[in-house]
Tab-separated table of C-alpha atoms in Angstrom:
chain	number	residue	atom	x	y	z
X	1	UNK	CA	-165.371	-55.592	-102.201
X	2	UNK	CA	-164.023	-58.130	-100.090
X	3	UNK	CA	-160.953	-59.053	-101.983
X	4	UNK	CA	-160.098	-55.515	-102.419
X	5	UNK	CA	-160.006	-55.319	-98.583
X	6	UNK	CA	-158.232	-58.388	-97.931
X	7	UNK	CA	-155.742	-58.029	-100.592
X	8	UNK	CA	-155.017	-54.681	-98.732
X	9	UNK	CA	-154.243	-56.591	-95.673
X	10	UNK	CA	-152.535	-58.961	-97.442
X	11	UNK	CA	-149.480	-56.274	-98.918
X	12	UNK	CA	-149.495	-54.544	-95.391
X	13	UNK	CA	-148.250	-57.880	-93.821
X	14	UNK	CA	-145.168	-57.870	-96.689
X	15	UNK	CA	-144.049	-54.919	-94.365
X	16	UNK	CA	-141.403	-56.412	-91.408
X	17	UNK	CA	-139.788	-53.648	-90.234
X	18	UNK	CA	-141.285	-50.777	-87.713
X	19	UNK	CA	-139.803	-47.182	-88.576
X	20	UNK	CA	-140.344	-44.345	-85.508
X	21	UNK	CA	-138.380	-41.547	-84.484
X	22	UNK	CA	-139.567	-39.395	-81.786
X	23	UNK	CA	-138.251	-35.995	-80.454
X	24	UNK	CA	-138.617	-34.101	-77.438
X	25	UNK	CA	-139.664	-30.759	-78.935
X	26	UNK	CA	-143.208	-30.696	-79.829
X	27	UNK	CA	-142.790	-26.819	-78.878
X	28	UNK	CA	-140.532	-24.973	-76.568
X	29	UNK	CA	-140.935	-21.575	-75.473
X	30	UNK	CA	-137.515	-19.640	-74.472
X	31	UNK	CA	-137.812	-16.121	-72.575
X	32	UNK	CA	-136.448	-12.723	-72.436
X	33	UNK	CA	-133.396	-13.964	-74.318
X	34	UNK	CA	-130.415	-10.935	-74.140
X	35	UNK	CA	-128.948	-9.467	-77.649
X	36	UNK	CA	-125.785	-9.933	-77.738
X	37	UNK	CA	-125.831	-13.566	-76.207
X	38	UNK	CA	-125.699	-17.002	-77.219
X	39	UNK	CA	-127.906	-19.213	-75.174
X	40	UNK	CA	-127.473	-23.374	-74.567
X	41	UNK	CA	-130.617	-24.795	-73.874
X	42	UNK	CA	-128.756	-27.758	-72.579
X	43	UNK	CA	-127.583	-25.540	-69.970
X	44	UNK	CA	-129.673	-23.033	-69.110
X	45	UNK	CA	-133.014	-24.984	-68.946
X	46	UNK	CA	-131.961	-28.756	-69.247
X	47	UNK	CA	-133.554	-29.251	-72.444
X	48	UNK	CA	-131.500	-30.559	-74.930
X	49	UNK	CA	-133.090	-31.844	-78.263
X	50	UNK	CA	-133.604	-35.640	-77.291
X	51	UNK	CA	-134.014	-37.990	-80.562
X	52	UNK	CA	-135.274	-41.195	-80.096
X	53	UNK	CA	-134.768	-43.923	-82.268
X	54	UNK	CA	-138.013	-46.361	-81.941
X	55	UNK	CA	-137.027	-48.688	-85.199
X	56	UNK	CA	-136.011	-51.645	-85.739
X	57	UNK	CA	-132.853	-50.541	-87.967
X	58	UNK	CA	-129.434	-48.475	-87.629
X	59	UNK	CA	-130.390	-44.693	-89.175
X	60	UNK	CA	-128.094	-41.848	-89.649
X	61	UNK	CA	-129.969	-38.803	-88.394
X	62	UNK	CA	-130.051	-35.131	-89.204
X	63	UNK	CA	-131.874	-31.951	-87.105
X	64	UNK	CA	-131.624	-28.789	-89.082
X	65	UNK	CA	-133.626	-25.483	-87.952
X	66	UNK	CA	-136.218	-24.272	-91.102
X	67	UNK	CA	-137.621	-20.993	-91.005
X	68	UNK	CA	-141.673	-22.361	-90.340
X	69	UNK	CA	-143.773	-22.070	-93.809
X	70	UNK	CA	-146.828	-20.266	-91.409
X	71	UNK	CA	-145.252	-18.770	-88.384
X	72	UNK	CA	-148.228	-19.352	-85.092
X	73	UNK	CA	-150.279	-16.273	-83.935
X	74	UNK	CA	-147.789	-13.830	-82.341
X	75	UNK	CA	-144.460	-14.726	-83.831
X	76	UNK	CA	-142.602	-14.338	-86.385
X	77	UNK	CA	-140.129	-16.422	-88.544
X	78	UNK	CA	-136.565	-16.308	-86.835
X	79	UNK	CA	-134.605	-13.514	-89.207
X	80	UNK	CA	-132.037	-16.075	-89.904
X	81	UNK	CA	-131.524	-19.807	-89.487
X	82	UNK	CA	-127.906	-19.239	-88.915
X	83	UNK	CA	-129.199	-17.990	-85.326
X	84	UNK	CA	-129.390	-21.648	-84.268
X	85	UNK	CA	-126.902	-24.410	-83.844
X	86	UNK	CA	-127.661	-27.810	-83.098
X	87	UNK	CA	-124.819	-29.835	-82.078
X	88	UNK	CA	-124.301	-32.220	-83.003
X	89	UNK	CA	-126.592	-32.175	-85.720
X	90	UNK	CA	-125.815	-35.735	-87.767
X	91	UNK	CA	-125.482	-38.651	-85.880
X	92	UNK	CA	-125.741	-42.670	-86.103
X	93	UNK	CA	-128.418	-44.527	-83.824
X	94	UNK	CA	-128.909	-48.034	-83.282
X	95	UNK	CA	-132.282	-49.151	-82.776
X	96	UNK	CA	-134.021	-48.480	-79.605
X	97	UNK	CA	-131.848	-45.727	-78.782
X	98	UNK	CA	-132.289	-41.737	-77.844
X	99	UNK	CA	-129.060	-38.941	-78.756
X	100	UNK	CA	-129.013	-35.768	-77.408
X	101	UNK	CA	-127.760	-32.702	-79.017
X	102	UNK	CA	-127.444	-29.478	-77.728
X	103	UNK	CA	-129.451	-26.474	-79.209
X	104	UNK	CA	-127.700	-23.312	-79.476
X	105	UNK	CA	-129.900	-20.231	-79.903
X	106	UNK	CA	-127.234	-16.881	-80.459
X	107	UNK	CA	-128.955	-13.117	-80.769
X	108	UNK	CA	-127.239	-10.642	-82.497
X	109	UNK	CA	-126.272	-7.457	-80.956
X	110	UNK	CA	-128.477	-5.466	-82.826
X	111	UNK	CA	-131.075	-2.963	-80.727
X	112	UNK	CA	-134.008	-3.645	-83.915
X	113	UNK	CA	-134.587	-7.413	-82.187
X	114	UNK	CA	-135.526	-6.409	-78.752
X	115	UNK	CA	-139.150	-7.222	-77.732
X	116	UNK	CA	-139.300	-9.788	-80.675
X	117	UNK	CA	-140.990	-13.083	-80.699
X	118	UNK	CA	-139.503	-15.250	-83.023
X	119	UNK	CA	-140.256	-19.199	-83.797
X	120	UNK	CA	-138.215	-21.836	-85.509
X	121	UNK	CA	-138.724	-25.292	-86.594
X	122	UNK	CA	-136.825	-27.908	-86.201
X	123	UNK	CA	-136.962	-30.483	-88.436
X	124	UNK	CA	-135.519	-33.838	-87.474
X	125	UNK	CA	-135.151	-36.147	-90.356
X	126	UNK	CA	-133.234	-39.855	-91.244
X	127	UNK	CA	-130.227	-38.905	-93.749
X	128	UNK	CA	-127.903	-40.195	-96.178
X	129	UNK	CA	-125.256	-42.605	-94.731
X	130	UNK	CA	-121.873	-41.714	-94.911
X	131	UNK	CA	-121.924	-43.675	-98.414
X	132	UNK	CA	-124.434	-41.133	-100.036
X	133	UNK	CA	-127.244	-44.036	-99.754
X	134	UNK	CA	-130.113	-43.400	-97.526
X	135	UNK	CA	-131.965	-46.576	-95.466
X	136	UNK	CA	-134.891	-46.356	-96.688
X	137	UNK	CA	-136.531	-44.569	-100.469
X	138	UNK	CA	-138.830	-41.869	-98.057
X	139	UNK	CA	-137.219	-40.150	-95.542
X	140	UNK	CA	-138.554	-40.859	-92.115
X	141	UNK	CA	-138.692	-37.299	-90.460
X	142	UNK	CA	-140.364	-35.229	-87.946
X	143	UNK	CA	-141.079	-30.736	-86.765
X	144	UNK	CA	-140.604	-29.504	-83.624
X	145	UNK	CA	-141.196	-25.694	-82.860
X	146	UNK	CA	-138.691	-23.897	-80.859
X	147	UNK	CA	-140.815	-20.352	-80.049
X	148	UNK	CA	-138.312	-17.733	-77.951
X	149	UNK	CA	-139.107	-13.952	-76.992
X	150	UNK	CA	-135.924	-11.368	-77.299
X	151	UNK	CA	-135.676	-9.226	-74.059
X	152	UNK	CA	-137.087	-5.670	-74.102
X	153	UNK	CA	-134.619	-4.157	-72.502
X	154	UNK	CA	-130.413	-4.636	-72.632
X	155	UNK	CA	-129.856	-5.690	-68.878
């Protein structure tokens, strides 16, 4: 039993390198959001999607919106991904570094989304390199949730 345990520690020491990324969405909640209107979260409530980079290598990264697998009590999967923008959503980082990226949130003009509550996720992940390889054989990633109400009333 022993050797088992030390061989163990032995193969995690092989491993140099420290791999982190970090974002600044664990969840959000946006409200009373107008049909008809495209919101920047940047601007209207100083929260842009902040990235951080805690590795030890260069990574290209990539933050994409998913429609969530289990939506939370209350909500319901955004209708469409297309709905939000992240811009920009690829970048390079250097190590130790954050990015920020503005999140773009547009409701359609369509009366049947008033009073909604709708969640997305945004999933954060290392990419491919502009040379189709990627840094690393698993891709380093992470979800935030991004939960907004639609207004129930046109103002």
């Amino acid at each position: 039993m022993r050797k088992i345990f030390f061989g163990v520690l032995g193969c995690l020491g092989l491993v140099s390198q420290a791999y982190a990324l970090g974002i600044n969405y664990g969840e959000i909640l946006v409200e009373n959001l107008q049909i008809g209107t495209t919101y920047n979260l940047t601007e209207i409530a100083n929260l842009p999607l902040e990235v951080n980079n805690d590795s030890d290598e260069a990574m290209t990264i990539q933050a994409e919106p998913l429609k969530p697998d289990k939506p939370i009590a209350g909500y319901e999967a955004v209708p469409s991904v297309a709905w939000i923008k992240i811009s920009p959503a690829k970048f390079p980082m250097q190590p130790r570094v954050k990015h920020l990226s503005d999140v773009h949130i547009t409701i359609p003009q369509d009366r049947k989304y008033l009073g909604r509550k709708y969640q997305v996720d945004i999933f954060t992940h290392s990419a491919e390199n502009a040379d189709g390889m990627n840094f690393m054989s698993v891709k380093l990633g992470i979800k935030g949730r991004l939960l907004f109400t639609v207004a129930p009333v046109v103002l």
